[in-house]
Amino acid sequence: MASVVGRAAEPRQGQVPLDESVVQRFYERMRAVAPAAVGAIERDRADDPARTFADTACGRLLRSLDDDGVRALGMWVHHWCMRFYDDDTRAALRLLREIAGRPQLGWTADEVHWMLNESHQANSVAAARLTLPLAAAAELAPGTLRVDTLIPRQTSPTPHG
């Protein structure tokens, strides 16, 4: 599989872009966990889907990481799921939900901002596109992140023709 970590998602109009050096550090952190994540997801895809999460390869990987590693893994899985939502991503989505359910991981406003920008680049059929960013945003102090400026408002439908 080719690297799924690419360039930063371009912010939509009205969104403040992240500093390129901040985004580069995210990619470096994600690249560090990506090989283990790919292997764990592939093993879990071939394994029994009814197995308890703790007994899966992804569960073992998650247990092996500190909070910074879990955040990097979460960002990588989020990024991967947003790019490949039409493939068999059940194991990855399960991992994403597990990470989203972990409180107090120390998410930063920049990490949340980046994930929300990634979510906006995903097709709306990627149902889990906001699962992790919104869970992470809930950990931030009030006023740290203006979610209303990052999540586009519904506009009038454009006529198709």
mmCIF file with all atom_site columns, C-alpha atoms in Angstrom:
data_model
loop_
_atom_site.group_PDB
_atom_site.id
_atom_site.type_symbol
_atom_site.label_atom_id
_atom_site.label_alt_id
_atom_site.label_comp_id
_atom_site.label_asym_id
_atom_site.label_entity_id
_atom_site.label_seq_id
_atom_site.pdbx_PDB_ins_code
_atom_site.Cartn_x
_atom_site.Cartn_y
_atom_site.Cartn_z
_atom_site.occupancy
_atom_site.B_iso_or_equiv
_atom_site.pdbx_formal_charge
_atom_site.auth_seq_id
_atom_site.auth_comp_id
_atom_site.auth_asym_id
_atom_site.auth_atom_id
_atom_site.pdbx_PDB_model_num
ATOM 1   C CA . MET A 1 1   ? 0.000   0.000   0.000   1.00 0.00 ? 1   MET A CA 1
ATOM 2   C CA . ALA A 1 2   ? 1.303   3.435   -0.865  1.00 0.00 ? 2   ALA A CA 1
ATOM 3   C CA . SER A 1 3   ? 1.608   6.059   1.816   1.00 0.00 ? 3   SER A CA 1
ATOM 4   C CA . VAL A 1 4   ? -1.769  7.497   2.656   1.00 0.00 ? 4   VAL A CA 1
ATOM 5   C CA . VAL A 1 5   ? -0.299  10.500  4.395   1.00 0.00 ? 5   VAL A CA 1
ATOM 6   C CA . GLY A 1 6   ? -0.199  13.305  1.882   1.00 0.00 ? 6   GLY A CA 1
ATOM 7   C CA . ARG A 1 7   ? -0.434  17.058  1.782   1.00 0.00 ? 7   ARG A CA 1
ATOM 8   C CA . ALA A 1 8   ? -2.528  19.017  4.226   1.00 0.00 ? 8   ALA A CA 1
ATOM 9   C CA . ALA A 1 9   ? -6.157  19.433  3.367   1.00 0.00 ? 9   ALA A CA 1
ATOM 10  C CA . GLU A 1 10  ? -6.754  22.860  1.919   1.00 0.00 ? 10  GLU A CA 1
ATOM 11  C CA . PRO A 1 11  ? -8.972  24.895  4.229   1.00 0.00 ? 11  PRO A CA 1
ATOM 12  C CA . ARG A 1 12  ? -12.304 26.033  2.885   1.00 0.00 ? 12  ARG A CA 1
ATOM 13  C CA . GLN A 1 13  ? -13.067 29.692  2.389   1.00 0.00 ? 13  GLN A CA 1
ATOM 14  C CA . GLY A 1 14  ? -13.228 31.438  5.743   1.00 0.00 ? 14  GLY A CA 1
ATOM 15  C CA . GLN A 1 15  ? -11.081 28.842  7.506   1.00 0.00 ? 15  GLN A CA 1
ATOM 16  C CA . VAL A 1 16  ? -7.707  29.755  8.895   1.00 0.00 ? 16  VAL A CA 1
ATOM 17  C CA . PRO A 1 17  ? -4.985  27.480  7.494   1.00 0.00 ? 17  PRO A CA 1
ATOM 18  C CA . LEU A 1 18  ? -2.592  25.785  9.872   1.00 0.00 ? 18  LEU A CA 1
ATOM 19  C CA . ASP A 1 19  ? 1.066   26.680  9.765   1.00 0.00 ? 19  ASP A CA 1
ATOM 20  C CA . GLU A 1 20  ? 2.859   24.297  7.391   1.00 0.00 ? 20  GLU A CA 1
ATOM 21  C CA . SER A 1 21  ? 5.460   23.373  10.034  1.00 0.00 ? 21  SER A CA 1
ATOM 22  C CA . VAL A 1 22  ? 2.685   22.319  12.429  1.00 0.00 ? 22  VAL A CA 1
ATOM 23  C CA . VAL A 1 23  ? 1.110   20.156  9.734   1.00 0.00 ? 23  VAL A CA 1
ATOM 24  C CA . GLN A 1 24  ? 4.506   18.666  8.869   1.00 0.00 ? 24  GLN A CA 1
ATOM 25  C CA . ARG A 1 25  ? 4.977   17.601  12.501  1.00 0.00 ? 25  ARG A CA 1
ATOM 26  C CA . PHE A 1 26  ? 1.564   15.902  12.377  1.00 0.00 ? 26  PHE A CA 1
ATOM 27  C CA . TYR A 1 27  ? 2.621   13.937  9.302   1.00 0.00 ? 27  TYR A CA 1
ATOM 28  C CA . GLU A 1 28  ? 5.910   12.936  10.923  1.00 0.00 ? 28  GLU A CA 1
ATOM 29  C CA . ARG A 1 29  ? 4.055   11.637  13.979  1.00 0.00 ? 29  ARG A CA 1
ATOM 30  C CA . MET A 1 30  ? 1.515   9.810   11.818  1.00 0.00 ? 30  MET A CA 1
ATOM 31  C CA . ARG A 1 31  ? 4.246   8.236   9.681   1.00 0.00 ? 31  ARG A CA 1
ATOM 32  C CA . ALA A 1 32  ? 5.767   6.796   12.845  1.00 0.00 ? 32  ALA A CA 1
ATOM 33  C CA . VAL A 1 33  ? 2.594   4.850   13.673  1.00 0.00 ? 33  VAL A CA 1
ATOM 34  C CA . ALA A 1 34  ? 1.380   4.147   10.123  1.00 0.00 ? 34  ALA A CA 1
ATOM 35  C CA . PRO A 1 35  ? 3.244   0.858   9.480   1.00 0.00 ? 35  PRO A CA 1
ATOM 36  C CA . ALA A 1 36  ? 1.986   -0.692  12.729  1.00 0.00 ? 36  ALA A CA 1
ATOM 37  C CA . ALA A 1 37  ? -1.517  0.666   12.059  1.00 0.00 ? 37  ALA A CA 1
ATOM 38  C CA . VAL A 1 38  ? -1.637  -0.781  8.537   1.00 0.00 ? 38  VAL A CA 1
ATOM 39  C CA . GLY A 1 39  ? -0.496  -4.154  9.805   1.00 0.00 ? 39  GLY A CA 1
ATOM 40  C CA . ALA A 1 40  ? -2.982  -4.204  12.677  1.00 0.00 ? 40  ALA A CA 1
ATOM 41  C CA . ILE A 1 41  ? -5.894  -3.150  10.469  1.00 0.00 ? 41  ILE A CA 1
ATOM 42  C CA . GLU A 1 42  ? -5.011  -5.760  7.852   1.00 0.00 ? 42  GLU A CA 1
ATOM 43  C CA . ARG A 1 43  ? -4.795  -8.511  10.491  1.00 0.00 ? 43  ARG A CA 1
ATOM 44  C CA . ASP A 1 44  ? -8.132  -7.433  11.958  1.00 0.00 ? 44  ASP A CA 1
ATOM 45  C CA . ARG A 1 45  ? -9.789  -7.333  8.547   1.00 0.00 ? 45  ARG A CA 1
ATOM 46  C CA . ALA A 1 46  ? -8.852  -10.997 8.089   1.00 0.00 ? 46  ALA A CA 1
ATOM 47  C CA . ASP A 1 47  ? -9.809  -11.964 11.657  1.00 0.00 ? 47  ASP A CA 1
ATOM 48  C CA . ASP A 1 48  ? -13.109 -12.618 13.417  1.00 0.00 ? 48  ASP A CA 1
ATOM 49  C CA . PRO A 1 49  ? -15.083 -9.322  13.455  1.00 0.00 ? 49  PRO A CA 1
ATOM 50  C CA . ALA A 1 50  ? -16.907 -10.439 16.619  1.00 0.00 ? 50  ALA A CA 1
ATOM 51  C CA . ARG A 1 51  ? -13.676 -10.631 18.628  1.00 0.00 ? 51  ARG A CA 1
ATOM 52  C CA . THR A 1 52  ? -13.622 -8.168  21.513  1.00 0.00 ? 52  THR A CA 1
ATOM 53  C CA . PHE A 1 53  ? -11.624 -5.069  20.648  1.00 0.00 ? 53  PHE A CA 1
ATOM 54  C CA . ALA A 1 54  ? -9.063  -5.685  23.395  1.00 0.00 ? 54  ALA A CA 1
ATOM 55  C CA . ASP A 1 55  ? -8.201  -9.031  21.753  1.00 0.00 ? 55  ASP A CA 1
ATOM 56  C CA . THR A 1 56  ? -7.647  -7.572  18.271  1.00 0.00 ? 56  THR A CA 1
ATOM 57  C CA . ALA A 1 57  ? -4.388  -6.435  16.709  1.00 0.00 ? 57  ALA A CA 1
ATOM 58  C CA . CYS A 1 58  ? -5.688  -2.859  16.790  1.00 0.00 ? 58  CYS A CA 1
ATOM 59  C CA . GLY A 1 59  ? -6.552  -3.229  20.471  1.00 0.00 ? 59  GLY A CA 1
ATOM 60  C CA . ARG A 1 60  ? -3.053  -4.464  21.264  1.00 0.00 ? 60  ARG A CA 1
ATOM 61  C CA . LEU A 1 61  ? -1.533  -1.613  19.241  1.00 0.00 ? 61  LEU A CA 1
ATOM 62  C CA . LEU A 1 62  ? -3.658  0.961   21.033  1.00 0.00 ? 62  LEU A CA 1
ATOM 63  C CA . ARG A 1 63  ? -2.624  -0.401  24.440  1.00 0.00 ? 63  ARG A CA 1
ATOM 64  C CA . SER A 1 64  ? 1.045   -0.153  23.487  1.00 0.00 ? 64  SER A CA 1
ATOM 65  C CA . LEU A 1 65  ? 0.967   3.615   22.846  1.00 0.00 ? 65  LEU A CA 1
ATOM 66  C CA . ASP A 1 66  ? 1.178   6.614   25.155  1.00 0.00 ? 66  ASP A CA 1
ATOM 67  C CA . ASP A 1 67  ? -1.322  9.476   24.758  1.00 0.00 ? 67  ASP A CA 1
ATOM 68  C CA . ASP A 1 68  ? 0.785   11.247  22.110  1.00 0.00 ? 68  ASP A CA 1
ATOM 69  C CA . GLY A 1 69  ? 1.028   8.002   20.144  1.00 0.00 ? 69  GLY A CA 1
ATOM 70  C CA . VAL A 1 70  ? -2.719  7.398   20.475  1.00 0.00 ? 70  VAL A CA 1
ATOM 71  C CA . ARG A 1 71  ? -3.424  10.893  19.146  1.00 0.00 ? 71  ARG A CA 1
ATOM 72  C CA . ALA A 1 72  ? -1.059  10.297  16.213  1.00 0.00 ? 72  ALA A CA 1
ATOM 73  C CA . LEU A 1 73  ? -2.714  6.936   15.548  1.00 0.00 ? 73  LEU A CA 1
ATOM 74  C CA . GLY A 1 74  ? -6.138  8.553   15.746  1.00 0.00 ? 74  GLY A CA 1
ATOM 75  C CA . MET A 1 75  ? -5.153  11.261  13.289  1.00 0.00 ? 75  MET A CA 1
ATOM 76  C CA . TRP A 1 76  ? -3.692  8.672   10.901  1.00 0.00 ? 76  TRP A CA 1
ATOM 77  C CA . VAL A 1 77  ? -6.750  6.409   11.091  1.00 0.00 ? 77  VAL A CA 1
ATOM 78  C CA . HIS A 1 78  ? -9.032  9.421   10.636  1.00 0.00 ? 78  HIS A CA 1
ATOM 79  C CA . HIS A 1 79  ? -7.006  10.512  7.600   1.00 0.00 ? 79  HIS A CA 1
ATOM 80  C CA . TRP A 1 80  ? -6.990  6.961   6.164   1.00 0.00 ? 80  TRP A CA 1
ATOM 81  C CA . CYS A 1 81  ? -10.730 6.478   6.668   1.00 0.00 ? 81  CYS A CA 1
ATOM 82  C CA . MET A 1 82  ? -11.508 9.816   5.019   1.00 0.00 ? 82  MET A CA 1
ATOM 83  C CA . ARG A 1 83  ? -9.500  8.797   1.954   1.00 0.00 ? 83  ARG A CA 1
ATOM 84  C CA . PHE A 1 84  ? -10.637 5.187   1.652   1.00 0.00 ? 84  PHE A CA 1
ATOM 85  C CA . TYR A 1 85  ? -14.162 5.188   3.089   1.00 0.00 ? 85  TYR A CA 1
ATOM 86  C CA . ASP A 1 86  ? -15.426 3.131   0.156   1.00 0.00 ? 86  ASP A CA 1
ATOM 87  C CA . ASP A 1 87  ? -13.049 0.231   0.883   1.00 0.00 ? 87  ASP A CA 1
ATOM 88  C CA . ASP A 1 88  ? -13.536 -2.251  3.699   1.00 0.00 ? 88  ASP A CA 1
ATOM 89  C CA . THR A 1 89  ? -12.768 0.084   6.568   1.00 0.00 ? 89  THR A CA 1
ATOM 90  C CA . ARG A 1 90  ? -14.714 -1.695  9.329   1.00 0.00 ? 90  ARG A CA 1
ATOM 91  C CA . ALA A 1 91  ? -11.596 -2.518  11.354  1.00 0.00 ? 91  ALA A CA 1
ATOM 92  C CA . ALA A 1 92  ? -10.271 1.031   10.954  1.00 0.00 ? 92  ALA A CA 1
ATOM 93  C CA . LEU A 1 93  ? -13.628 2.557   11.875  1.00 0.00 ? 93  LEU A CA 1
ATOM 94  C CA . ARG A 1 94  ? -13.764 0.351   14.960  1.00 0.00 ? 94  ARG A CA 1
ATOM 95  C CA . LEU A 1 95  ? -10.313 1.622   15.943  1.00 0.00 ? 95  LEU A CA 1
ATOM 96  C CA . LEU A 1 96  ? -11.414 5.210   15.251  1.00 0.00 ? 96  LEU A CA 1
ATOM 97  C CA . ARG A 1 97  ? -14.462 4.795   17.529  1.00 0.00 ? 97  ARG A CA 1
ATOM 98  C CA . GLU A 1 98  ? -12.293 3.284   20.277  1.00 0.00 ? 98  GLU A CA 1
ATOM 99  C CA . ILE A 1 99  ? -9.916  6.249   20.156  1.00 0.00 ? 99  ILE A CA 1
ATOM 100 C CA . ALA A 1 100 ? -12.816 8.722   20.061  1.00 0.00 ? 100 ALA A CA 1
ATOM 101 C CA . GLY A 1 101 ? -14.190 7.080   23.209  1.00 0.00 ? 101 GLY A CA 1
ATOM 102 C CA . ARG A 1 102 ? -10.978 7.603   25.174  1.00 0.00 ? 102 ARG A CA 1
ATOM 103 C CA . PRO A 1 103 ? -11.168 10.697  27.362  1.00 0.00 ? 103 PRO A CA 1
ATOM 104 C CA . GLN A 1 104 ? -8.351  13.029  28.293  1.00 0.00 ? 104 GLN A CA 1
ATOM 105 C CA . LEU A 1 105 ? -5.886  12.272  25.505  1.00 0.00 ? 105 LEU A CA 1
ATOM 106 C CA . GLY A 1 106 ? -4.654  15.855  25.512  1.00 0.00 ? 106 GLY A CA 1
ATOM 107 C CA . TRP A 1 107 ? -5.870  16.854  22.034  1.00 0.00 ? 107 TRP A CA 1
ATOM 108 C CA . THR A 1 108 ? -4.616  20.228  20.855  1.00 0.00 ? 108 THR A CA 1
ATOM 109 C CA . ALA A 1 109 ? -6.654  22.827  19.007  1.00 0.00 ? 109 ALA A CA 1
ATOM 110 C CA . ASP A 1 110 ? -4.321  22.432  16.002  1.00 0.00 ? 110 ASP A CA 1
ATOM 111 C CA . GLU A 1 111 ? -4.897  18.657  15.895  1.00 0.00 ? 111 GLU A CA 1
ATOM 112 C CA . VAL A 1 112 ? -8.664  19.131  16.036  1.00 0.00 ? 112 VAL A CA 1
ATOM 113 C CA . HIS A 1 113 ? -8.514  21.913  13.441  1.00 0.00 ? 113 HIS A CA 1
ATOM 114 C CA . TRP A 1 114 ? -6.519  19.640  11.087  1.00 0.00 ? 114 TRP A CA 1
ATOM 115 C CA . MET A 1 115 ? -8.957  16.727  11.510  1.00 0.00 ? 115 MET A CA 1
ATOM 116 C CA . LEU A 1 116 ? -11.951 18.972  10.865  1.00 0.00 ? 116 LEU A CA 1
ATOM 117 C CA . ASN A 1 117 ? -10.300 20.279  7.688   1.00 0.00 ? 117 ASN A CA 1
ATOM 118 C CA . GLU A 1 118 ? -9.673  16.655  6.635   1.00 0.00 ? 118 GLU A CA 1
ATOM 119 C CA . SER A 1 119 ? -13.323 15.872  7.323   1.00 0.00 ? 119 SER A CA 1
ATOM 120 C CA . HIS A 1 120 ? -14.479 18.642  5.026   1.00 0.00 ? 120 HIS A CA 1
ATOM 121 C CA . GLN A 1 121 ? -12.480 17.127  2.166   1.00 0.00 ? 121 GLN A CA 1
ATOM 122 C CA . ALA A 1 122 ? -14.281 13.796  2.564   1.00 0.00 ? 122 ALA A CA 1
ATOM 123 C CA . ASN A 1 123 ? -17.378 12.874  0.665   1.00 0.00 ? 123 ASN A CA 1
ATOM 124 C CA . SER A 1 124 ? -20.517 13.191  2.769   1.00 0.00 ? 124 SER A CA 1
ATOM 125 C CA . VAL A 1 125 ? -21.085 9.419   2.538   1.00 0.00 ? 125 VAL A CA 1
ATOM 126 C CA . ALA A 1 126 ? -18.088 8.997   4.852   1.00 0.00 ? 126 ALA A CA 1
ATOM 127 C CA . ALA A 1 127 ? -20.426 8.820   7.828   1.00 0.00 ? 127 ALA A CA 1
ATOM 128 C CA . ALA A 1 128 ? -17.633 8.712   10.415  1.00 0.00 ? 128 ALA A CA 1
ATOM 129 C CA . ARG A 1 129 ? -15.919 11.833  9.118   1.00 0.00 ? 129 ARG A CA 1
ATOM 130 C CA . LEU A 1 130 ? -16.678 13.839  12.271  1.00 0.00 ? 130 LEU A CA 1
ATOM 131 C CA . THR A 1 131 ? -16.505 11.048  14.876  1.00 0.00 ? 131 THR A CA 1
ATOM 132 C CA . LEU A 1 132 ? -12.974 11.694  16.113  1.00 0.00 ? 132 LEU A CA 1
ATOM 133 C CA . PRO A 1 133 ? -12.682 15.450  15.500  1.00 0.00 ? 133 PRO A CA 1
ATOM 134 C CA . LEU A 1 134 ? -15.841 16.208  17.476  1.00 0.00 ? 134 LEU A CA 1
ATOM 135 C CA . ALA A 1 135 ? -14.854 13.858  20.317  1.00 0.00 ? 135 ALA A CA 1
ATOM 136 C CA . ALA A 1 136 ? -11.432 15.528  20.431  1.00 0.00 ? 136 ALA A CA 1
ATOM 137 C CA . ALA A 1 137 ? -12.975 19.023  20.252  1.00 0.00 ? 137 ALA A CA 1
ATOM 138 C CA . ALA A 1 138 ? -15.112 18.182  23.289  1.00 0.00 ? 138 ALA A CA 1
ATOM 139 C CA . GLU A 1 139 ? -11.883 17.877  25.312  1.00 0.00 ? 139 GLU A CA 1
ATOM 140 C CA . LEU A 1 140 ? -10.754 21.411  24.513  1.00 0.00 ? 140 LEU A CA 1
ATOM 141 C CA . ALA A 1 141 ? -11.414 24.268  26.895  1.00 0.00 ? 141 ALA A CA 1
ATOM 142 C CA . PRO A 1 142 ? -14.455 26.338  25.933  1.00 0.00 ? 142 PRO A CA 1
ATOM 143 C CA . GLY A 1 143 ? -13.557 29.001  23.393  1.00 0.00 ? 143 GLY A CA 1
ATOM 144 C CA . THR A 1 144 ? -10.320 27.268  22.333  1.00 0.00 ? 144 THR A CA 1
ATOM 145 C CA . LEU A 1 145 ? -11.733 26.244  18.996  1.00 0.00 ? 145 LEU A CA 1
ATOM 146 C CA . ARG A 1 146 ? -14.482 27.971  17.086  1.00 0.00 ? 146 ARG A CA 1
ATOM 147 C CA . VAL A 1 147 ? -16.149 24.924  15.577  1.00 0.00 ? 147 VAL A CA 1
ATOM 148 C CA . ASP A 1 148 ? -18.730 27.113  13.835  1.00 0.00 ? 148 ASP A CA 1
ATOM 149 C CA . THR A 1 149 ? -15.984 28.559  11.629  1.00 0.00 ? 149 THR A CA 1
ATOM 150 C CA . LEU A 1 150 ? -14.638 25.111  10.752  1.00 0.00 ? 150 LEU A CA 1
ATOM 151 C CA . ILE A 1 151 ? -17.840 23.222  10.022  1.00 0.00 ? 151 ILE A CA 1
ATOM 152 C CA . PRO A 1 152 ? -19.465 24.703  6.934   1.00 0.00 ? 152 PRO A CA 1
ATOM 153 C CA . ARG A 1 153 ? -23.031 25.833  7.295   1.00 0.00 ? 153 ARG A CA 1
ATOM 154 C CA . GLN A 1 154 ? -25.695 24.218  5.161   1.00 0.00 ? 154 GLN A CA 1
ATOM 155 C CA . THR A 1 155 ? -26.339 26.321  2.098   1.00 0.00 ? 155 THR A CA 1
ATOM 156 C CA . SER A 1 156 ? -29.126 26.283  -0.427  1.00 0.00 ? 156 SER A CA 1
ATOM 157 C CA . PRO A 1 157 ? -28.909 23.378  -2.823  1.00 0.00 ? 157 PRO A CA 1
ATOM 158 C CA . THR A 1 158 ? -27.274 24.155  -6.134  1.00 0.00 ? 158 THR A CA 1
ATOM 159 C CA . PRO A 1 159 ? -29.473 23.304  -9.120  1.00 0.00 ? 159 PRO A CA 1
ATOM 160 C CA . HIS A 1 160 ? -28.163 20.372  -11.107 1.00 0.00 ? 160 HIS A CA 1
ATOM 161 C CA . GLY A 1 161 ? -28.436 20.504  -14.786 1.00 0.00 ? 161 GLY A CA 1
#
